[in-house]
Protein backbone atom coordinates (compact mmCIF):
# COMPACT_ATOMS: atom_id res chain seq x y z
CA UNK A 1 0.00 0.00 0.00
CA UNK A 2 1.40 3.35 -0.99
CA UNK A 3 1.90 5.89 1.75
CA UNK A 4 0.40 9.24 0.90
CA UNK A 5 2.42 12.25 1.94
CA UNK A 6 0.52 14.54 4.28
CA UNK A 7 1.27 18.22 3.69
CA UNK A 8 2.08 20.11 6.86
CA UNK A 9 1.93 23.81 7.67
CA UNK A 10 5.72 23.88 7.35
CA UNK A 11 5.47 22.41 3.84
CA UNK A 12 3.03 25.08 2.73
CA UNK A 13 5.10 27.81 4.39
CA UNK A 14 8.26 26.59 2.65
CA UNK A 15 6.43 26.37 -0.67
CA UNK A 16 5.29 29.95 -0.21
CA UNK A 17 8.83 31.12 0.53
CA UNK A 18 10.15 29.25 -2.50
CA UNK A 19 7.52 30.85 -4.70
CA UNK A 20 8.41 34.31 -3.44
CA UNK A 21 12.15 33.85 -3.95
CA UNK A 22 11.51 32.62 -7.50
CA UNK A 23 9.36 35.66 -8.22
CA UNK A 24 12.06 37.92 -6.80
CA UNK A 25 14.75 36.18 -8.86
CA UNK A 26 12.74 36.42 -12.07
CA UNK A 27 12.13 40.13 -11.47
CA UNK A 28 15.82 40.76 -10.83
CA UNK A 29 16.82 38.83 -13.94
CA UNK A 30 14.39 40.87 -16.02
CA UNK A 31 15.84 44.15 -14.72
CA UNK A 32 19.34 42.93 -15.46
CA UNK A 33 18.41 41.82 -18.98
CA UNK A 34 16.93 45.24 -19.74
CA UNK A 35 20.07 46.90 -18.39
CA UNK A 36 22.30 44.68 -20.53
CA UNK A 37 20.57 45.64 -23.76
CA UNK A 38 20.41 49.34 -22.76
CA UNK A 39 24.03 49.77 -21.70
CA UNK A 40 27.07 50.36 -23.89
CA UNK A 41 30.40 48.60 -23.59
CA UNK A 42 32.55 50.07 -20.78
CA UNK A 43 34.88 52.78 -22.10
CA UNK A 44 37.91 51.20 -20.48
CA UNK A 45 37.77 48.12 -22.71
CA UNK A 46 37.15 49.79 -26.09
CA UNK A 47 40.59 48.84 -27.37
CA UNK A 48 39.88 45.16 -26.64
CA UNK A 49 37.28 44.88 -29.44
CA UNK A 50 34.62 43.12 -27.36
CA UNK A 51 31.62 44.34 -29.32
CA UNK A 52 31.39 40.77 -30.60
CA UNK A 53 29.76 39.91 -27.26
CA UNK A 54 26.60 41.66 -28.46
CA UNK A 55 26.58 39.46 -31.55
CA UNK A 56 27.08 36.28 -29.53
CA UNK A 57 24.18 37.15 -27.19
CA UNK A 58 21.93 38.35 -30.02
CA UNK A 59 18.39 38.81 -28.76
CA UNK A 60 19.19 36.77 -25.65
CA UNK A 61 16.90 33.90 -26.60
CA UNK A 62 19.59 31.19 -26.55
CA UNK A 63 21.03 32.44 -23.25
CA UNK A 64 17.56 32.46 -21.66
CA UNK A 65 16.73 28.99 -22.97
CA UNK A 66 19.89 27.56 -21.41
CA UNK A 67 19.19 29.45 -18.19
CA UNK A 68 15.60 28.29 -17.91
CA UNK A 69 16.51 24.66 -18.65
CA UNK A 70 18.83 24.52 -15.62
CA UNK A 71 17.35 23.10 -12.45
CA UNK A 72 17.98 22.98 -8.72
CA UNK A 73 20.06 19.82 -8.72
CA UNK A 74 22.67 19.51 -5.99
CA UNK A 75 25.48 20.37 -8.41
CA UNK A 76 25.02 21.95 -11.87
CA UNK A 77 26.13 20.04 -14.96
CA UNK A 78 29.78 20.58 -15.83
CA UNK A 79 30.74 21.65 -12.30
CA UNK A 80 32.71 19.42 -9.94
CA UNK A 81 33.75 19.89 -6.34
CA UNK A 82 37.12 18.31 -5.58
CA UNK A 83 38.15 18.05 -1.94
CA UNK A 84 39.96 15.74 0.44
CA UNK A 85 36.60 15.34 2.19
CA UNK A 86 33.20 14.34 0.86
CA UNK A 87 30.39 16.93 0.68
CA UNK A 88 28.69 15.24 3.64
CA UNK A 89 31.90 15.35 5.68
CA UNK A 90 32.32 19.03 4.86
CA UNK A 91 28.71 19.68 5.83
CA UNK A 92 29.26 18.04 9.21
CA UNK A 93 32.21 20.40 9.59
CA UNK A 94 29.94 23.37 8.89
CA UNK A 95 30.93 23.92 5.24
CA UNK A 96 27.93 23.77 2.91
CA UNK A 97 28.51 23.54 -0.86
CA UNK A 98 25.49 23.32 -3.12
CA UNK A 99 23.89 24.75 -6.22
CA UNK A 100 22.91 28.39 -5.96
CA UNK A 101 19.35 27.45 -6.95
CA UNK A 102 19.09 25.04 -4.01
CA UNK A 103 20.69 27.58 -1.68
CA UNK A 104 18.14 30.21 -2.68
CA UNK A 105 15.33 27.74 -2.06
CA UNK A 106 16.53 26.67 1.39
CA UNK A 107 17.86 30.03 2.61
CA UNK A 108 15.62 32.62 0.93
CA UNK A 109 16.13 35.37 3.50
CA UNK A 110 19.90 35.19 3.67
CA UNK A 111 20.35 34.59 -0.05
CA UNK A 112 18.02 37.38 -1.10
CA UNK A 113 19.90 39.82 1.11
CA UNK A 114 23.24 38.96 -0.52
CA UNK A 115 22.79 37.79 -4.10
CA UNK A 116 23.08 40.79 -6.45
CA UNK A 117 23.90 43.13 -3.54
CA UNK A 118 27.49 43.64 -4.73
CA UNK A 119 27.27 42.93 -8.45
CA UNK A 120 24.07 43.52 -10.39
CA UNK A 121 23.93 46.05 -13.25
CA UNK A 122 26.93 48.31 -12.56
CA UNK A 123 28.14 47.76 -16.14
CA UNK A 124 27.15 45.80 -19.23
CA UNK A 125 29.14 42.70 -18.30
CA UNK A 126 27.71 42.61 -14.77
CA UNK A 127 24.18 42.97 -16.13
CA UNK A 128 24.83 40.18 -18.64
CA UNK A 129 25.80 37.71 -15.93
CA UNK A 130 23.01 38.81 -13.58
CA UNK A 131 20.46 38.17 -16.32
CA UNK A 132 21.70 34.94 -17.87
CA UNK A 133 23.64 32.88 -15.30
CA UNK A 134 22.60 29.24 -15.55
CA UNK A 135 25.16 27.51 -13.33
CA UNK A 136 25.35 28.78 -9.79
CA UNK A 137 27.42 27.61 -6.83
CA UNK A 138 26.95 28.57 -3.18
CA UNK A 139 29.58 28.03 -0.49
CA UNK A 140 28.44 28.75 3.07
CA UNK A 141 30.83 28.53 6.02
CA UNK A 142 29.01 28.38 9.32
CA UNK A 143 30.34 30.16 12.40
CA UNK A 144 33.88 29.02 13.30
CA UNK A 145 33.92 26.37 10.53
CA UNK A 146 37.51 26.08 9.35
CA UNK A 147 39.29 24.01 6.73
CA UNK A 148 42.93 24.10 5.62
CA UNK A 149 42.29 21.62 2.80
CA UNK A 150 41.58 23.42 -0.50
CA UNK A 151 38.08 23.22 -1.92
CA UNK A 152 38.49 23.00 -5.69
CA UNK A 153 35.60 24.12 -7.92
CA UNK A 154 36.17 22.83 -11.46
CA UNK A 155 34.15 24.34 -14.32
CA UNK A 156 33.89 22.64 -17.70
CA UNK A 157 32.94 24.75 -20.72
CA UNK A 158 30.41 22.75 -22.69
CA UNK A 159 28.46 25.44 -24.60
CA UNK A 160 29.10 28.47 -26.81
CA UNK A 161 27.65 30.65 -24.05
CA UNK A 162 28.69 29.82 -20.48
CA UNK A 163 27.33 31.88 -17.57
CA UNK A 164 28.50 30.96 -14.07
CA UNK A 165 27.83 32.63 -10.73
CA UNK A 166 29.08 31.99 -7.20
CA UNK A 167 27.98 33.22 -3.79
CA UNK A 168 30.39 32.70 -0.88
CA UNK A 169 29.37 33.50 2.69
CA UNK A 170 31.86 33.16 5.55
CA UNK A 171 30.28 33.54 8.98
CA UNK A 172 32.35 34.94 11.90
CA UNK A 173 35.52 33.01 12.69
CA UNK A 174 35.35 30.73 9.65
CA UNK A 175 38.13 30.00 7.18
CA UNK A 176 38.44 28.30 3.78
CA UNK A 177 40.73 27.98 0.77
CA UNK A 178 38.77 27.93 -2.49
CA UNK A 179 40.31 27.21 -5.89
CA UNK A 180 38.63 27.70 -9.25
CA UNK A 181 39.78 26.14 -12.49
CA UNK A 182 38.24 26.32 -15.96
CA UNK A 183 38.77 23.88 -18.80
CA UNK A 184 37.13 22.96 -22.09
CA UNK A 185 35.33 19.75 -22.92
CA UNK A 186 37.09 17.98 -25.83
CA UNK A 187 33.71 16.92 -27.24
CA UNK A 188 32.05 20.34 -27.16
CA UNK A 189 31.97 23.38 -29.42
CA UNK A 190 34.88 24.72 -27.38
CA UNK A 191 37.16 22.28 -29.13
CA UNK A 192 36.89 23.96 -32.54
CA UNK A 193 37.49 27.49 -33.84
CA UNK A 194 34.05 28.84 -32.97
CA UNK A 195 34.01 31.78 -30.56
CA UNK A 196 33.17 30.80 -26.99
CA UNK A 197 32.05 33.14 -24.21
CA UNK A 198 32.57 32.47 -20.52
CA UNK A 199 31.06 34.93 -18.02
CA UNK A 200 31.61 34.48 -14.29
CA UNK A 201 30.53 36.64 -11.34
CA UNK A 202 31.47 36.02 -7.71
CA UNK A 203 30.19 37.73 -4.57
CA UNK A 204 32.12 37.03 -1.35
CA UNK A 205 31.04 38.08 2.14
CA UNK A 206 33.69 37.75 4.84
CA UNK A 207 32.09 38.39 8.22
CA UNK A 208 34.00 39.31 11.40
CA UNK A 209 37.36 37.53 11.84
CA UNK A 210 36.79 35.17 8.90
CA UNK A 211 39.32 34.33 6.18
CA UNK A 212 38.77 33.44 2.54
CA UNK A 213 41.45 32.63 -0.02
CA UNK A 214 40.09 32.52 -3.58
CA UNK A 215 42.52 31.37 -6.27
CA UNK A 216 41.80 30.92 -9.96
CA UNK A 217 43.72 29.20 -12.75
CA UNK A 218 42.56 30.01 -16.27
CA UNK A 219 44.21 28.08 -19.11
CA UNK A 220 41.44 27.92 -21.72
CA UNK A 221 41.71 27.43 -25.49
CA UNK A 222 42.51 30.29 -27.86
CA UNK A 223 38.90 30.75 -28.97
CA UNK A 224 37.51 31.60 -25.52
CA UNK A 225 36.54 35.08 -24.33
CA UNK A 226 36.70 35.11 -20.53
CA UNK A 227 34.93 37.86 -18.59
CA UNK A 228 35.00 37.66 -14.80
CA UNK A 229 33.74 39.94 -12.05
CA UNK A 230 34.76 39.41 -8.45
CA UNK A 231 33.29 41.43 -5.58
CA UNK A 232 34.16 41.12 -1.91
CA UNK A 233 32.89 42.77 1.27
CA UNK A 234 35.11 42.39 4.33
CA UNK A 235 33.90 42.97 7.90
CA UNK A 236 35.96 43.73 11.01
CA UNK A 237 39.29 41.88 11.34
CA UNK A 238 38.38 39.64 8.40
CA UNK A 239 40.44 38.93 5.30
CA UNK A 240 39.98 38.04 1.64
CA UNK A 241 42.95 37.03 -0.51
CA UNK A 242 42.46 36.94 -4.28
CA UNK A 243 44.88 35.18 -6.63
CA UNK A 244 44.38 35.12 -10.42
CA UNK A 245 46.67 33.05 -12.65
CA UNK A 246 45.70 33.67 -16.27
CA UNK A 247 47.32 31.98 -19.24
CA UNK A 248 44.69 30.99 -21.82
CA UNK A 249 41.85 32.42 -23.83
CA UNK A 250 41.81 34.90 -26.69
CA UNK A 251 40.65 37.82 -24.55
CA UNK A 252 40.44 38.06 -20.77
CA UNK A 253 38.67 40.79 -18.81
CA UNK A 254 39.10 40.51 -15.06
CA UNK A 255 37.43 42.97 -12.68
CA UNK A 256 37.84 42.82 -8.91
CA UNK A 257 36.34 45.21 -6.37
CA UNK A 258 36.90 44.75 -2.65
CA UNK A 259 35.24 46.85 0.05
CA UNK A 260 37.15 46.86 3.33
CA UNK A 261 34.03 47.70 5.28
CA UNK A 262 35.03 46.84 8.86
CA UNK A 263 37.82 48.03 11.12
CA UNK A 264 40.98 45.96 10.71
CA UNK A 265 39.86 44.37 7.42
CA UNK A 266 42.61 43.14 5.08
CA UNK A 267 42.89 42.07 1.47
CA UNK A 268 45.64 40.90 -0.87
CA UNK A 269 44.90 41.08 -4.58
CA UNK A 270 47.56 39.22 -6.52
CA UNK A 271 47.62 38.40 -10.21
CA UNK A 272 49.81 36.66 -12.74
CA UNK A 273 49.35 36.52 -16.51
CA UNK A 274 51.43 35.16 -19.37
CA UNK A 275 50.33 36.02 -22.89
CA UNK A 276 51.54 35.17 -26.37
CA UNK A 277 50.18 35.07 -29.92
CA UNK A 278 47.51 37.83 -30.06
CA UNK A 279 46.08 37.45 -26.57
CA UNK A 280 44.52 40.45 -24.83
CA UNK A 281 44.28 41.03 -21.08
CA UNK A 282 42.22 43.69 -19.32
CA UNK A 283 42.81 43.83 -15.56
CA UNK A 284 40.76 46.25 -13.47
CA UNK A 285 41.24 46.26 -9.69
CA UNK A 286 39.74 48.50 -7.03
CA UNK A 287 40.20 48.33 -3.26
CA UNK A 288 37.97 50.63 -1.23
CA UNK A 289 38.96 51.42 2.36
CA UNK A 290 35.68 52.28 4.09
CA UNK A 291 36.79 51.74 7.70
CA UNK A 292 39.82 52.64 9.78
CA UNK A 293 42.97 50.56 10.21
CA UNK A 294 42.40 48.59 7.01
CA UNK A 295 45.16 47.20 4.78
CA UNK A 296 45.19 46.32 1.08
CA UNK A 297 47.93 45.13 -1.25
CA UNK A 298 47.79 44.77 -5.04
CA UNK A 299 50.56 43.05 -6.96
CA UNK A 300 50.25 41.98 -10.58
CA UNK A 301 53.02 40.48 -12.68
CA UNK A 302 52.66 39.82 -16.38
CA UNK A 303 54.71 38.54 -19.29
CA UNK A 304 53.84 39.42 -22.88
CA UNK A 305 55.29 37.76 -25.96
CA UNK A 306 54.50 37.81 -29.70
CA UNK A 307 51.63 40.30 -30.30
CA UNK A 308 50.00 40.02 -26.86
CA UNK A 309 48.91 43.17 -25.06
CA UNK A 310 47.48 44.18 -21.70
CA UNK A 311 45.57 47.01 -20.04
CA UNK A 312 45.82 47.53 -16.30
CA UNK A 313 43.86 49.92 -14.07
CA UNK A 314 44.35 49.70 -10.33
CA UNK A 315 42.71 52.03 -7.83
CA UNK A 316 43.10 52.39 -4.09
CA UNK A 317 40.27 54.46 -2.61
CA UNK A 318 40.60 55.78 0.96
CA UNK A 319 37.31 57.12 2.27
CA UNK A 320 37.09 59.95 4.77
CA UNK A 321 36.51 57.76 7.83
CA UNK A 322 39.29 55.29 7.01
CA UNK A 323 42.12 56.83 9.04
CA UNK A 324 45.14 54.68 9.83
CA UNK A 325 44.73 52.63 6.65
CA UNK A 326 47.45 51.40 4.30
CA UNK A 327 47.03 50.77 0.59
CA UNK A 328 49.67 49.52 -1.82
CA UNK A 329 49.67 48.62 -5.49
CA UNK A 330 52.32 47.55 -7.98
CA UNK A 331 52.29 46.16 -11.50
CA UNK A 332 55.30 44.77 -13.32
CA UNK A 333 55.20 43.68 -16.96
CA UNK A 334 58.03 41.99 -18.81
CA UNK A 335 57.94 42.44 -22.59
CA UNK A 336 59.58 39.66 -24.60
CA UNK A 337 58.67 40.84 -28.10
CA UNK A 338 58.83 44.22 -29.90
CA UNK A 339 55.24 43.68 -31.07
CA UNK A 340 53.83 43.15 -27.56
CA UNK A 341 52.47 46.14 -25.63
CA UNK A 342 51.29 47.04 -22.13
CA UNK A 343 49.41 50.02 -20.71
CA UNK A 344 49.07 50.66 -16.98
CA UNK A 345 47.19 53.31 -14.98
CA UNK A 346 47.56 53.14 -11.19
CA UNK A 347 45.28 55.51 -9.26
CA UNK A 348 45.03 56.78 -5.69
CA UNK A 349 41.86 58.44 -4.38
CA UNK A 350 42.52 59.68 -0.85
CA UNK A 351 39.96 61.48 1.33
CA UNK A 352 41.89 61.11 4.61
CA UNK A 353 45.43 62.32 5.26
CA UNK A 354 46.18 59.92 8.13
CA UNK A 355 47.02 57.03 5.79
CA UNK A 356 49.91 55.43 3.89
CA UNK A 357 49.58 54.68 0.19
CA UNK A 358 52.05 53.80 -2.55
CA UNK A 359 51.75 52.82 -6.17
CA UNK A 360 54.12 51.94 -8.96
CA UNK A 361 54.40 50.45 -12.42
CA UNK A 362 57.34 48.99 -14.32
CA UNK A 363 57.10 47.95 -17.96
CA UNK A 364 60.36 46.78 -19.45
CA UNK A 365 62.21 44.35 -21.64
CA UNK A 366 64.81 41.74 -20.84
CA UNK A 367 67.97 43.22 -19.36
CA UNK A 368 70.64 42.82 -22.05
CA UNK A 369 73.49 42.93 -19.55
CA UNK A 370 71.96 40.12 -17.50
CA UNK A 371 71.35 38.15 -20.68
CA UNK A 372 75.00 38.64 -21.67
CA UNK A 373 76.16 37.53 -18.23
CA UNK A 374 74.07 34.35 -18.27
CA UNK A 375 75.16 33.49 -21.80
CA UNK A 376 78.80 34.08 -20.89
CA UNK A 377 78.29 31.35 -18.29
CA UNK A 378 77.44 28.82 -20.98
CA UNK A 379 73.69 29.27 -21.50
CA UNK A 380 72.30 29.82 -24.97
CA UNK A 381 69.85 32.65 -25.66
CA UNK A 382 66.81 30.48 -25.04
CA UNK A 383 68.08 29.18 -21.73
CA UNK A 384 69.09 32.65 -20.57
CA UNK A 385 65.64 34.03 -21.41
CA UNK A 386 63.94 31.25 -19.45
CA UNK A 387 66.20 31.91 -16.48
CA UNK A 388 65.26 35.59 -16.46
CA UNK A 389 61.55 34.83 -16.81
CA UNK A 390 61.77 32.46 -13.85
CA UNK A 391 63.49 35.14 -11.79
CA UNK A 392 60.86 37.71 -12.75
CA UNK A 393 58.04 35.43 -11.60
CA UNK A 394 59.69 34.17 -8.43
CA UNK A 395 58.39 37.04 -6.26
CA UNK A 396 54.83 36.11 -7.20
CA UNK A 397 55.20 32.35 -7.03
CA UNK A 398 56.67 32.66 -3.54
CA UNK A 399 53.37 34.16 -2.39
CA UNK A 400 51.46 31.07 -3.43
CA UNK A 401 51.19 29.22 -0.15
CA UNK A 402 48.53 26.85 -1.53
CA UNK A 403 50.76 24.09 -2.86
CA UNK A 404 48.30 22.71 -5.42
CA UNK A 405 47.84 26.16 -6.94
CA UNK A 406 51.59 26.76 -6.99
CA UNK A 407 52.32 23.39 -8.60
CA UNK A 408 49.72 23.80 -11.35
CA UNK A 409 50.82 27.37 -12.08
CA UNK A 410 54.50 26.39 -12.25
CA UNK A 411 53.68 23.49 -14.59
CA UNK A 412 51.74 25.71 -17.02
CA UNK A 413 54.54 28.30 -17.06
CA UNK A 414 57.10 25.57 -17.72
CA UNK A 415 55.04 24.28 -20.66
CA UNK A 416 54.74 27.78 -22.14
CA UNK A 417 58.48 28.38 -21.87
CA UNK A 418 59.18 24.94 -23.33
CA UNK A 419 57.35 26.05 -26.47
CA UNK A 420 59.32 29.29 -26.84
CA UNK A 421 61.05 29.62 -30.23
CA UNK A 422 64.53 28.12 -30.20
CA UNK A 423 67.31 30.69 -29.82
CA UNK A 424 70.90 29.50 -29.93
CA UNK A 425 72.46 32.94 -30.04
CA UNK A 426 75.81 33.35 -28.30
CA UNK A 427 76.93 36.45 -26.38
CA UNK A 428 78.96 37.80 -29.29
CA UNK A 429 75.86 37.72 -31.50
CA UNK A 430 76.97 34.68 -33.51
CA UNK A 431 75.14 31.42 -33.93
CA UNK A 432 75.77 28.50 -31.65
PDB file of N, CA and C in Angstrom, residues 15 18 71 85 100 105 110 139 156 187 189 191 199-200 223 238 296 301 329 351 362 382 387 391:
ATOM      1  N   UNK A  15       6.823  26.201   0.718  1.00  0.00           N
ATOM      2  CA  UNK A  15       6.427  26.373  -0.674  1.00  0.00           C
ATOM      3  C   UNK A  15       6.165  27.843  -0.975  1.00  0.00           C
ATOM      4  N   UNK A  18       9.493  29.596  -1.244  1.00  0.00           N
ATOM      5  CA  UNK A  18      10.152  29.250  -2.498  1.00  0.00           C
ATOM      6  C   UNK A  18       9.534  30.017  -3.659  1.00  0.00           C
ATOM      7  N   UNK A  71      18.238  23.407 -13.555  1.00  0.00           N
ATOM      8  CA  UNK A  71      17.347  23.100 -12.449  1.00  0.00           C
ATOM      9  C   UNK A  71      18.105  23.152 -11.139  1.00  0.00           C
ATOM     10  N   UNK A  85      37.749  15.847   1.449  1.00  0.00           N
ATOM     11  CA  UNK A  85      36.605  15.335   2.191  1.00  0.00           C
ATOM     12  C   UNK A  85      35.368  15.320   1.307  1.00  0.00           C
ATOM     13  N   UNK A 100      23.468  27.118  -6.402  1.00  0.00           N
ATOM     14  CA  UNK A 100      22.907  28.393  -5.964  1.00  0.00           C
ATOM     15  C   UNK A 100      21.383  28.347  -5.970  1.00  0.00           C
ATOM     16  N   UNK A 105      16.565  28.388  -2.500  1.00  0.00           N
ATOM     17  CA  UNK A 105      15.329  27.745  -2.056  1.00  0.00           C
ATOM     18  C   UNK A 105      15.325  27.489  -0.555  1.00  0.00           C
ATOM     19  N   UNK A 110      18.473  34.881   3.733  1.00  0.00           N
ATOM     20  CA  UNK A 110      19.904  35.185   3.673  1.00  0.00           C
ATOM     21  C   UNK A 110      20.364  35.379   2.233  1.00  0.00           C
ATOM     22  N   UNK A 139      28.722  28.574  -1.542  1.00  0.00           N
ATOM     23  CA  UNK A 139      29.577  28.028  -0.487  1.00  0.00           C
ATOM     24  C   UNK A 139      29.271  28.807   0.779  1.00  0.00           C
ATOM     25  N   UNK A 156      33.655  23.122 -16.340  1.00  0.00           N
ATOM     26  CA  UNK A 156      33.886  22.644 -17.699  1.00  0.00           C
ATOM     27  C   UNK A 156      33.044  23.473 -18.664  1.00  0.00           C
ATOM     28  N   UNK A 187      34.794  17.326 -26.351  1.00  0.00           N
ATOM     29  CA  UNK A 187      33.710  16.922 -27.244  1.00  0.00           C
ATOM     30  C   UNK A 187      32.690  18.032 -27.473  1.00  0.00           C
ATOM     31  N   UNK A 189      31.653  22.348 -28.434  1.00  0.00           N
ATOM     32  CA  UNK A 189      31.967  23.383 -29.422  1.00  0.00           C
ATOM     33  C   UNK A 189      33.251  24.112 -29.071  1.00  0.00           C
ATOM     34  N   UNK A 191      36.005  22.927 -28.540  1.00  0.00           N
ATOM     35  CA  UNK A 191      37.160  22.279 -29.131  1.00  0.00           C
ATOM     36  C   UNK A 191      37.473  22.727 -30.551  1.00  0.00           C
ATOM     37  N   UNK A 199      31.322  33.827 -18.945  1.00  0.00           N
ATOM     38  CA  UNK A 199      31.063  34.927 -18.021  1.00  0.00           C
ATOM     39  C   UNK A 199      30.937  34.355 -16.618  1.00  0.00           C
ATOM     40  N   UNK A 200      31.619  34.985 -15.657  1.00  0.00           N
ATOM     41  CA  UNK A 200      31.607  34.481 -14.287  1.00  0.00           C
ATOM     42  C   UNK A 200      31.546  35.656 -13.326  1.00  0.00           C
ATOM     43  N   UNK A 223      40.140  30.189 -28.442  1.00  0.00           N
ATOM     44  CA  UNK A 223      38.901  30.746 -28.975  1.00  0.00           C
ATOM     45  C   UNK A 223      37.923  31.169 -27.887  1.00  0.00           C
ATOM     46  N   UNK A 238      38.490  40.745   9.353  1.00  0.00           N
ATOM     47  CA  UNK A 238      38.380  39.635   8.404  1.00  0.00           C
ATOM     48  C   UNK A 238      39.335  39.869   7.235  1.00  0.00           C
ATOM     49  N   UNK A 296      45.355  47.005   2.371  1.00  0.00           N
ATOM     50  CA  UNK A 296      45.189  46.321   1.083  1.00  0.00           C
ATOM     51  C   UNK A 296      46.507  46.324   0.323  1.00  0.00           C
ATOM     52  N   UNK A 301      51.848  40.685 -11.835  1.00  0.00           N
ATOM     53  CA  UNK A 301      53.023  40.475 -12.679  1.00  0.00           C
ATOM     54  C   UNK A 301      52.581  39.812 -13.978  1.00  0.00           C
ATOM     55  N   UNK A 329      49.897  49.294  -4.209  1.00  0.00           N
ATOM     56  CA  UNK A 329      49.672  48.622  -5.490  1.00  0.00           C
ATOM     57  C   UNK A 329      50.916  48.715  -6.357  1.00  0.00           C
ATOM     58  N   UNK A 351      40.796  60.483   0.653  1.00  0.00           N
ATOM     59  CA  UNK A 351      39.963  61.478   1.328  1.00  0.00           C
ATOM     60  C   UNK A 351      40.311  61.616   2.802  1.00  0.00           C
ATOM     61  N   UNK A 362      56.144  49.162 -13.494  1.00  0.00           N
ATOM     62  CA  UNK A 362      57.340  48.989 -14.323  1.00  0.00           C
ATOM     63  C   UNK A 362      56.968  48.152 -15.538  1.00  0.00           C
ATOM     64  N   UNK A 382      68.078  31.019 -25.529  1.00  0.00           N
ATOM     65  CA  UNK A 382      66.808  30.479 -25.044  1.00  0.00           C
ATOM     66  C   UNK A 382      66.871  30.168 -23.554  1.00  0.00           C
ATOM     67  N   UNK A 387      65.678  31.645 -17.823  1.00  0.00           N
ATOM     68  CA  UNK A 387      66.197  31.914 -16.483  1.00  0.00           C
ATOM     69  C   UNK A 387      65.709  33.269 -15.982  1.00  0.00           C
ATOM     70  N   UNK A 391      63.146  34.187 -12.829  1.00  0.00           N
ATOM     71  CA  UNK A 391      63.495  35.140 -11.788  1.00  0.00           C
ATOM     72  C   UNK A 391      62.457  36.232 -11.632  1.00  0.00           C
TER      73      UNK A 391
END
